[in-house]
PDB file of C-alpha atoms in Angstrom:
ATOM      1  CA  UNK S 191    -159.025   4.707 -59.173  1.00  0.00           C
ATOM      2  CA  UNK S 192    -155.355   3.869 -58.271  1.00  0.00           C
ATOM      3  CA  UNK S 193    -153.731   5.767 -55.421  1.00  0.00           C
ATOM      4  CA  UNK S 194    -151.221   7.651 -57.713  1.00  0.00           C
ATOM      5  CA  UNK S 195    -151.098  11.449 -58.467  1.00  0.00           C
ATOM      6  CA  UNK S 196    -153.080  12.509 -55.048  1.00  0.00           C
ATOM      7  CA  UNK S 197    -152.215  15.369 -53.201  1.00  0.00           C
ATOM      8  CA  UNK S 198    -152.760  17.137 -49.949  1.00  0.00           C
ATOM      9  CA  UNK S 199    -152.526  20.463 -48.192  1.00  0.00           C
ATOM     10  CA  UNK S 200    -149.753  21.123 -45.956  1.00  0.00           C
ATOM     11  CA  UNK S 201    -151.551  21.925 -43.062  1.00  0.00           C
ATOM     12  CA  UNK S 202    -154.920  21.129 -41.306  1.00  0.00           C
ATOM     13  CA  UNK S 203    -157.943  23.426 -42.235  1.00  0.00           C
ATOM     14  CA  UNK S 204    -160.257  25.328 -39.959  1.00  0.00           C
ATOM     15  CA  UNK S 205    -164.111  23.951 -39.612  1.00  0.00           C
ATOM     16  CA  UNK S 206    -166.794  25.095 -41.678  1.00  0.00           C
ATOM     17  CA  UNK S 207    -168.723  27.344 -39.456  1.00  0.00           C
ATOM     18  CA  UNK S 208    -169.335  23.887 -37.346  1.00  0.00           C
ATOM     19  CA  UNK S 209    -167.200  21.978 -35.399  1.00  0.00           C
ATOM     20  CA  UNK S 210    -168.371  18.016 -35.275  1.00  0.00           C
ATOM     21  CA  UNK S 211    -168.138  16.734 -31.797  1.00  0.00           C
ATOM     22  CA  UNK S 212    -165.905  13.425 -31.471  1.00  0.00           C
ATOM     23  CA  UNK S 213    -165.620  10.793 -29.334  1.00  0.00           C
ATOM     24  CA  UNK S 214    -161.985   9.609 -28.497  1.00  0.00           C
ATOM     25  CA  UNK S 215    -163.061   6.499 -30.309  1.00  0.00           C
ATOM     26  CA  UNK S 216    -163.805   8.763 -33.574  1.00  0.00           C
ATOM     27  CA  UNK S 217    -160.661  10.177 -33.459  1.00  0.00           C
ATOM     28  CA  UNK S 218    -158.553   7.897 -36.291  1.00  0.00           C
ATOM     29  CA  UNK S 219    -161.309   8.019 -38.552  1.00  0.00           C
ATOM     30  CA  UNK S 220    -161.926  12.027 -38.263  1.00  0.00           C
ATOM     31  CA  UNK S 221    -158.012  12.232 -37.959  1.00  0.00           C
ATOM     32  CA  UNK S 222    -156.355  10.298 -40.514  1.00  0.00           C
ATOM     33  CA  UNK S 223    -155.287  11.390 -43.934  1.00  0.00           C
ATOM     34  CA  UNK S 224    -157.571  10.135 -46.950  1.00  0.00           C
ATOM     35  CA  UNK S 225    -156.474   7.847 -49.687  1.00  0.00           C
ATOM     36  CA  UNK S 226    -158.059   7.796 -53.324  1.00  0.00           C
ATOM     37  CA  UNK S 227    -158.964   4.502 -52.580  1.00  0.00           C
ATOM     38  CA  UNK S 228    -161.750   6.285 -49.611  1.00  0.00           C
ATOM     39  CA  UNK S 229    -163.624   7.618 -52.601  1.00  0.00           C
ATOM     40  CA  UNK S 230    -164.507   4.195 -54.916  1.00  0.00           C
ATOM     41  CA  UNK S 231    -167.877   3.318 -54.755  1.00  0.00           C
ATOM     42  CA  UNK S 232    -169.860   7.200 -52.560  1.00  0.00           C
ATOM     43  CA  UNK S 233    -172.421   6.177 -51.066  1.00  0.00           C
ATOM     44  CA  UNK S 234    -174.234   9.767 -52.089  1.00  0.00           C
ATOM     45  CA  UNK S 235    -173.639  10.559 -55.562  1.00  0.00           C
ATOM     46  CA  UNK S 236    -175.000  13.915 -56.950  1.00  0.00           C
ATOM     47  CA  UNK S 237    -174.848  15.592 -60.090  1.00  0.00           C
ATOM     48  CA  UNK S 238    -176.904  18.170 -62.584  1.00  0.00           C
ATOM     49  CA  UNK S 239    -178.662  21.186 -61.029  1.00  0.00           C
ATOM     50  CA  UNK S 240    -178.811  22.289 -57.140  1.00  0.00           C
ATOM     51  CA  UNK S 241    -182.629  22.333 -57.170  1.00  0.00           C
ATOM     52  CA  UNK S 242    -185.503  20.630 -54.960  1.00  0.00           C
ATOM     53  CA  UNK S 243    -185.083  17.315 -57.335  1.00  0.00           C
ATOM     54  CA  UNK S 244    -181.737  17.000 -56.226  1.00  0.00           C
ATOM     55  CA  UNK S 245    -181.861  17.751 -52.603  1.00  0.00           C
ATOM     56  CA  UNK S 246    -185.002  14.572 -52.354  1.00  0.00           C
ATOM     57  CA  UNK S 247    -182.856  12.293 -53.547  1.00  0.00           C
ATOM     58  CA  UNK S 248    -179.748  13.660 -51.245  1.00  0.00           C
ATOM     59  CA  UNK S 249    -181.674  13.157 -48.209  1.00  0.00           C
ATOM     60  CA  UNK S 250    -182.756   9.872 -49.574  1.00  0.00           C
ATOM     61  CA  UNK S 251    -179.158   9.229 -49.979  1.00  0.00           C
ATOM     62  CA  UNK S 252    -178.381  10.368 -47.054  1.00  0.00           C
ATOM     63  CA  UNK S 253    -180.819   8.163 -44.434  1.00  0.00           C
ATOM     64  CA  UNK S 254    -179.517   5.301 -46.580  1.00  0.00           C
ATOM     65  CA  UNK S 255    -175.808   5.927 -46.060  1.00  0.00           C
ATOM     66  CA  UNK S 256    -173.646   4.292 -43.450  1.00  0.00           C
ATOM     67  CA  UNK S 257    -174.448   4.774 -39.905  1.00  0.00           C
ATOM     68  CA  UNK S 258    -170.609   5.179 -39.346  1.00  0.00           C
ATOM     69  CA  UNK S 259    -167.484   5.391 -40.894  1.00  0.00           C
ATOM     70  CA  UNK S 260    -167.024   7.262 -44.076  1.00  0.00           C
ATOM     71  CA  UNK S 261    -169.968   9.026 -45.997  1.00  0.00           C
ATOM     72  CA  UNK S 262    -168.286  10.378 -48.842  1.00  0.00           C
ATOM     73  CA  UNK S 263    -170.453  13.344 -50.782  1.00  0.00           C
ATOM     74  CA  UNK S 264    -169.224  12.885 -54.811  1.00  0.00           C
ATOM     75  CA  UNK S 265    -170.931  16.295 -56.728  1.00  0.00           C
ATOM     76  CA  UNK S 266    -170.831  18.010 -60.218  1.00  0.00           C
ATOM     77  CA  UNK S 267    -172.643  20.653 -60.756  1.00  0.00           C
ATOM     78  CA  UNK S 268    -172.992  24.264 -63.144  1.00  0.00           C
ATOM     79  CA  UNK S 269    -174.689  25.733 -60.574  1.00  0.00           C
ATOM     80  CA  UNK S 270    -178.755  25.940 -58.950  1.00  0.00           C
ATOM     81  CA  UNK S 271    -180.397  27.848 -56.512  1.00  0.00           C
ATOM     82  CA  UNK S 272    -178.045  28.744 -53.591  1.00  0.00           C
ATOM     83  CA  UNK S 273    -180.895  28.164 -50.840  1.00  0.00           C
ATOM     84  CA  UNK S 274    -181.033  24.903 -51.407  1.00  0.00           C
ATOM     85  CA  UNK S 275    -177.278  23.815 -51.496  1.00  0.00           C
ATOM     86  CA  UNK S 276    -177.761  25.927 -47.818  1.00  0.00           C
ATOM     87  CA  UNK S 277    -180.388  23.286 -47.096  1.00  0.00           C
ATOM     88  CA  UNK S 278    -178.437  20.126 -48.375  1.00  0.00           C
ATOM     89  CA  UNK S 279    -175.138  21.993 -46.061  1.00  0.00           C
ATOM     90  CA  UNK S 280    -176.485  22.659 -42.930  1.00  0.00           C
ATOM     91  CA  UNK S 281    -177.876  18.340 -43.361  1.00  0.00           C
ATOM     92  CA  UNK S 282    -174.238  17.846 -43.755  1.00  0.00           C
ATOM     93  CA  UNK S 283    -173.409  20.267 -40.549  1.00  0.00           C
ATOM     94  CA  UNK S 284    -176.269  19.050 -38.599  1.00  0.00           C
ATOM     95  CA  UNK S 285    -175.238  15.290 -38.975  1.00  0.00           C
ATOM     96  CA  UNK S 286    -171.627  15.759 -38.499  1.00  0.00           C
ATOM     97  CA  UNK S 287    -171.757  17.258 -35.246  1.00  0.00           C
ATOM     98  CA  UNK S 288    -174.382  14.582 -33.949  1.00  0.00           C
ATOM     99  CA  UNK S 289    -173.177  11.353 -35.156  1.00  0.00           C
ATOM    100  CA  UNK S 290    -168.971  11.846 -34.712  1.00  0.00           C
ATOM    101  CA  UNK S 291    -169.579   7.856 -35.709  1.00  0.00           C
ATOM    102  CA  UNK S 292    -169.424   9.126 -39.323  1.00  0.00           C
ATOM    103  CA  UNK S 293    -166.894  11.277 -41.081  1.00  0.00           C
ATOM    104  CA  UNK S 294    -168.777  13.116 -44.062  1.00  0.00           C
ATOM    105  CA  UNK S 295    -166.446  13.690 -47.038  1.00  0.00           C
ATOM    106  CA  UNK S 296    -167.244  16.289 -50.370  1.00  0.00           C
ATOM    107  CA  UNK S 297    -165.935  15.279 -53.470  1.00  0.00           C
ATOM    108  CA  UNK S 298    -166.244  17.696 -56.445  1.00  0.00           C
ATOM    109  CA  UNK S 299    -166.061  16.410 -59.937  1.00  0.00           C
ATOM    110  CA  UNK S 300    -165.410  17.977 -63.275  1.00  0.00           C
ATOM    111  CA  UNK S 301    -167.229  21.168 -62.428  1.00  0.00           C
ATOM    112  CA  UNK S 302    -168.606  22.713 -59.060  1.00  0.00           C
ATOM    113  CA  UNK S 303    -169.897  26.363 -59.648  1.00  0.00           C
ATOM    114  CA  UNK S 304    -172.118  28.851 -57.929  1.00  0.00           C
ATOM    115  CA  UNK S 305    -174.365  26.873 -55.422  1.00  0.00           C
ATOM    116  CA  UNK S 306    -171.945  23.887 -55.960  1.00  0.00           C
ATOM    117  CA  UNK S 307    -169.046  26.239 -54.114  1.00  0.00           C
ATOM    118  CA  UNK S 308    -172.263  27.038 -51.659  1.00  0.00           C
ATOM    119  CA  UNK S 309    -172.765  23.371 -50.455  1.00  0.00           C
ATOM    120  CA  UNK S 310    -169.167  22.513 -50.342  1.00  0.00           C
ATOM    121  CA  UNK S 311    -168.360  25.101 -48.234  1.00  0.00           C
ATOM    122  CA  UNK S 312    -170.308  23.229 -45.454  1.00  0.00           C
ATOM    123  CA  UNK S 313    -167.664  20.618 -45.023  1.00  0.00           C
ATOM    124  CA  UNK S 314    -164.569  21.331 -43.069  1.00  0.00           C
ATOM    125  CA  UNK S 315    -161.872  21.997 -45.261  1.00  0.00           C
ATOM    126  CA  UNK S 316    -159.881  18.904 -44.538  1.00  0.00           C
ATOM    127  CA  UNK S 317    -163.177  17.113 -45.619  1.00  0.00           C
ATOM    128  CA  UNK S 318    -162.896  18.595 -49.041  1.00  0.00           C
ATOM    129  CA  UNK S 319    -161.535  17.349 -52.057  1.00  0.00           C
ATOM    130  CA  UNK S 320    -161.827  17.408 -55.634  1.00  0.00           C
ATOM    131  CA  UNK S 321    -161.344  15.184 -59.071  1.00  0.00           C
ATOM    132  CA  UNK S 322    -157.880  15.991 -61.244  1.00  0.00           C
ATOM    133  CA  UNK S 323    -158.871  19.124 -63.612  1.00  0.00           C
ATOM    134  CA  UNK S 324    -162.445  20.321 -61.792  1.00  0.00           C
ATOM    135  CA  UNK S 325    -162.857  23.646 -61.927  1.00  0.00           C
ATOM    136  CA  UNK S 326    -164.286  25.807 -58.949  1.00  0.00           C
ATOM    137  CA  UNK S 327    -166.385  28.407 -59.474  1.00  0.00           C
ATOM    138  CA  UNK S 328    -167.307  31.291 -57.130  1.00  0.00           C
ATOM    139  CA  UNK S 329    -169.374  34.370 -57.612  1.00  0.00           C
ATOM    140  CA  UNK S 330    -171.873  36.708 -56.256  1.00  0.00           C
ATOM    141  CA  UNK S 331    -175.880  36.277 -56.043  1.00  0.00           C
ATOM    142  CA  UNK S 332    -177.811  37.547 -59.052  1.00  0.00           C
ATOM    143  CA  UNK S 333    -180.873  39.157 -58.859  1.00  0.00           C
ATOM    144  CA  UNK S 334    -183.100  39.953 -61.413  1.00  0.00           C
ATOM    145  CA  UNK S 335    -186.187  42.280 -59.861  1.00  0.00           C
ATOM    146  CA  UNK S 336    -188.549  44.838 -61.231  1.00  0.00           C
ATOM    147  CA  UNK S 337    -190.150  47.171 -58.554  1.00  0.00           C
ATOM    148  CA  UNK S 338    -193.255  48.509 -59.222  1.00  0.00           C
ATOM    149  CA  UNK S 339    -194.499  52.067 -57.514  1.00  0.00           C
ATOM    150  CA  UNK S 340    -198.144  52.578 -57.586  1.00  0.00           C
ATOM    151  CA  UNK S 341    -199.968  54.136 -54.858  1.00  0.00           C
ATOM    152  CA  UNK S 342    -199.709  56.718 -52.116  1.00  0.00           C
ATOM    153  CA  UNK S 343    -196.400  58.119 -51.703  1.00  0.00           C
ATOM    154  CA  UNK S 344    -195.674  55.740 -48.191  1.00  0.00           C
ATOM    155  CA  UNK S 345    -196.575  52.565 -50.011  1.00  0.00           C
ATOM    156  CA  UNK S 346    -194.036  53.461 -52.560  1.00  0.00           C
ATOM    157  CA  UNK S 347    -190.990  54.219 -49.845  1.00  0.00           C
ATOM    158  CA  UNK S 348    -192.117  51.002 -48.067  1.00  0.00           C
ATOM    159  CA  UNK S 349    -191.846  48.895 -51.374  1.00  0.00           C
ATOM    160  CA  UNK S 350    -188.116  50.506 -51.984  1.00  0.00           C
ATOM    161  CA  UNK S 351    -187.297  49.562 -48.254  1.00  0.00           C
ATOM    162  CA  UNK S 352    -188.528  46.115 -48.652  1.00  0.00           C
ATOM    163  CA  UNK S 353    -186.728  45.273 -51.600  1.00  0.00           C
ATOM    164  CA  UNK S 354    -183.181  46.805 -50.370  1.00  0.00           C
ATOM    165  CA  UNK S 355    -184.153  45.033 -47.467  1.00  0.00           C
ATOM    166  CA  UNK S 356    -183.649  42.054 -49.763  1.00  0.00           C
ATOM    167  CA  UNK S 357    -181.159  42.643 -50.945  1.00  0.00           C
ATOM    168  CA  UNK S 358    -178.916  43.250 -47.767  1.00  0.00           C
ATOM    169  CA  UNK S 359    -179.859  40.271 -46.040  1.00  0.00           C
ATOM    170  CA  UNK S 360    -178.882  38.062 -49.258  1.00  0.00           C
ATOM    171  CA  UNK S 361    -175.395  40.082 -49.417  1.00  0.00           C
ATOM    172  CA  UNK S 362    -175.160  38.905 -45.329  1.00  0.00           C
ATOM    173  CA  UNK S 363    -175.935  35.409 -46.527  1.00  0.00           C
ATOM    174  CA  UNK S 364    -173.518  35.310 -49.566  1.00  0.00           C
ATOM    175  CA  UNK S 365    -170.961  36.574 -47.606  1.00  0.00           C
ATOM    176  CA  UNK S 366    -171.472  34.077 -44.437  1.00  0.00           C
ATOM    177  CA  UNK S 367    -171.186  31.375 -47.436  1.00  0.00           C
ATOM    178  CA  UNK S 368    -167.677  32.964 -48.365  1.00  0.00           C
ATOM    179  CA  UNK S 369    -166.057  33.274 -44.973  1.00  0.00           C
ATOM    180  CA  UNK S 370    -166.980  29.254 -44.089  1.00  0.00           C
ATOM    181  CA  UNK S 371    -165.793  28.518 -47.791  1.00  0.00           C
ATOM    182  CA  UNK S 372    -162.387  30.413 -47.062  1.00  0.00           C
ATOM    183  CA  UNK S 373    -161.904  29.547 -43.454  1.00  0.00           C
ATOM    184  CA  UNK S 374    -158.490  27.845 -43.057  1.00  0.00           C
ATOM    185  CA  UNK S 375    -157.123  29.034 -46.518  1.00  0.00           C
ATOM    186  CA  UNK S 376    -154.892  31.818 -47.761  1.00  0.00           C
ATOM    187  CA  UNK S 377    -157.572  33.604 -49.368  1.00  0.00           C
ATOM    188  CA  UNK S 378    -159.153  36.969 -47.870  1.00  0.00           C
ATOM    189  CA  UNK S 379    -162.340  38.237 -47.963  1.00  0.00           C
ATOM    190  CA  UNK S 380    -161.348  41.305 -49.542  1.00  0.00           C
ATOM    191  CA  UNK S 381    -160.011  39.098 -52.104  1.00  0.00           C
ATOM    192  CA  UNK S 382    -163.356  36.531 -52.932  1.00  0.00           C
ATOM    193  CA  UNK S 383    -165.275  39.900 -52.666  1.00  0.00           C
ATOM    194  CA  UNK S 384    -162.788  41.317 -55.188  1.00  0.00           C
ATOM    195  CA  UNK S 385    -163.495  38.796 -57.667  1.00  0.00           C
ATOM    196  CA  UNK S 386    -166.633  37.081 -57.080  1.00  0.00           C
ATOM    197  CA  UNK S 387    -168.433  39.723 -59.036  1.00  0.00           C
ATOM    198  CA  UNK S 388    -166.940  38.598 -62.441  1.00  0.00           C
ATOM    199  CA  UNK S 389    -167.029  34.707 -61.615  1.00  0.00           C
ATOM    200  CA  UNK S 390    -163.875  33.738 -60.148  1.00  0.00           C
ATOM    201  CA  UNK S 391    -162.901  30.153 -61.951  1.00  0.00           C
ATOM    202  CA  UNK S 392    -160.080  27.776 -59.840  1.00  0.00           C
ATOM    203  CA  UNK S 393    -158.488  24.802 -61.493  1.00  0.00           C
ATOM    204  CA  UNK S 394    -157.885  22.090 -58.519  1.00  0.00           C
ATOM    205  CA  UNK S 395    -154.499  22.230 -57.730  1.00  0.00           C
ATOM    206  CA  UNK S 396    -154.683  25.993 -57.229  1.00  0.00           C
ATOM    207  CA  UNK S 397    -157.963  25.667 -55.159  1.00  0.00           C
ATOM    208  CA  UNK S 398    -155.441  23.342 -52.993  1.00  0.00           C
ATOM    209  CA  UNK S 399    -152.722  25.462 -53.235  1.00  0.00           C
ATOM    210  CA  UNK S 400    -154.802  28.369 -51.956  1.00  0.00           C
ATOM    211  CA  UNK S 401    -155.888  26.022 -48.979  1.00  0.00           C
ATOM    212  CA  UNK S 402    -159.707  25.699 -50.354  1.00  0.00           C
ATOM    213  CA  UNK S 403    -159.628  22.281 -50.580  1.00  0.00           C
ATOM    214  CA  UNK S 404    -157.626  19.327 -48.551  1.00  0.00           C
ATOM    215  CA  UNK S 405    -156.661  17.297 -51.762  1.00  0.00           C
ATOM    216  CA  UNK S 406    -156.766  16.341 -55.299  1.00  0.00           C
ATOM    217  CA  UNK S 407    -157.437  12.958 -56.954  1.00  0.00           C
TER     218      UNK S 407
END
């Protein structure tokens, strides 16, 4: 992949919700600015749906990876279940700030939607990057739920209770997602929350020009 036609954000993002701890010896390789030559040849290459499947072979990926230097994260993906891309993040967050040795990279290619958006969203944003023409999709959690009442009338208010209950703690978990995925950028809450709800599609270059991402190849 030549070296041609990449671009960067003006100015360094904020972390992820995490904030890797380096040693002064990590500091040109957490520091510098990455080329499109960084990405040939990712050691953890991921693509179809965010599922169980995937996240065995990421963490088989990822034990197998380099023990330092650059660990660069190449996904495409239409989407999958959001609690795993949380499980394949906070491996990304988890490693990062215990092994400053290694700088873990995302790259997004041709499409990263729904839980795609989830996992990326773990990386600092001057970790992120994605492919020439990807598009970025964001958007709320579905739920699809039928609540039965059958019983005495307590059962029946505790059933309602337990389901909003549900339901609130998954709108506290989508929304942690969107503040890590936004940190650094121009984009507001008010503004993901604004648009999430009808699937909120970013070509690359405006996903940099917002500040979501560092750079496009």
């Amino acid at each position: 992949m030549a070296d041609q036609g990449f671009t960067t954000g003006g100015t360094a993002g904020a972390a992820s919700g995490f904030a890797p701890q380096e040693s002064p010896e990590a500091g040109d390789l957490h520091g510098r600015s990455l080329q499109a030559r960084d990405f040939m040849n990712p050691p953890i290459l991921l693509a179809g749906a965010v599922d169980n499947q995937m996240y065995a072979f990421f963490r088989d990926r990822l034990l197998a990876a380099p023990a330092e230097g650059l660990v660069v994260v190449e996904l495409s993906t239409l989407g999958g279940d959001p609690e795993v891309a949380r499980m394949m993040g906070e491996d990304i967050r988890f490693h990062s700030a215990l092994e400053p040795a290694r700088r873990f990279v995302f790259l997004g290619k041709a499409a990263i939607y729904s839980a795609g958006a989830t996992f990326m969203s773990f990386f600092t944003r001057s970790n992120r990057y994605l492919s020439r023409g990807t598009r970025l999709m964001i958007h709320e959690r579905k739920l699809q739920a039928t609540v039965t009442l059958d019983g005495p009338l307590t059962t029946c208010v505790a059933n309602l209770k337990a389901k909003l209950n549900e339901i609130e703690q998954s709108i506290r978990i989508q929304n942690e997602g969107f503040e890590n995925l936004i940190a650094g950028s121009a984009v507001t809450m008010e503004q993901v929350l604004s648009r999430a709800p009808e699937n909120w599609y970013l070509e690359a270059e405006e996903a940099r020009q917002l500040g979501l991402i560092e750079g496009v190849l």
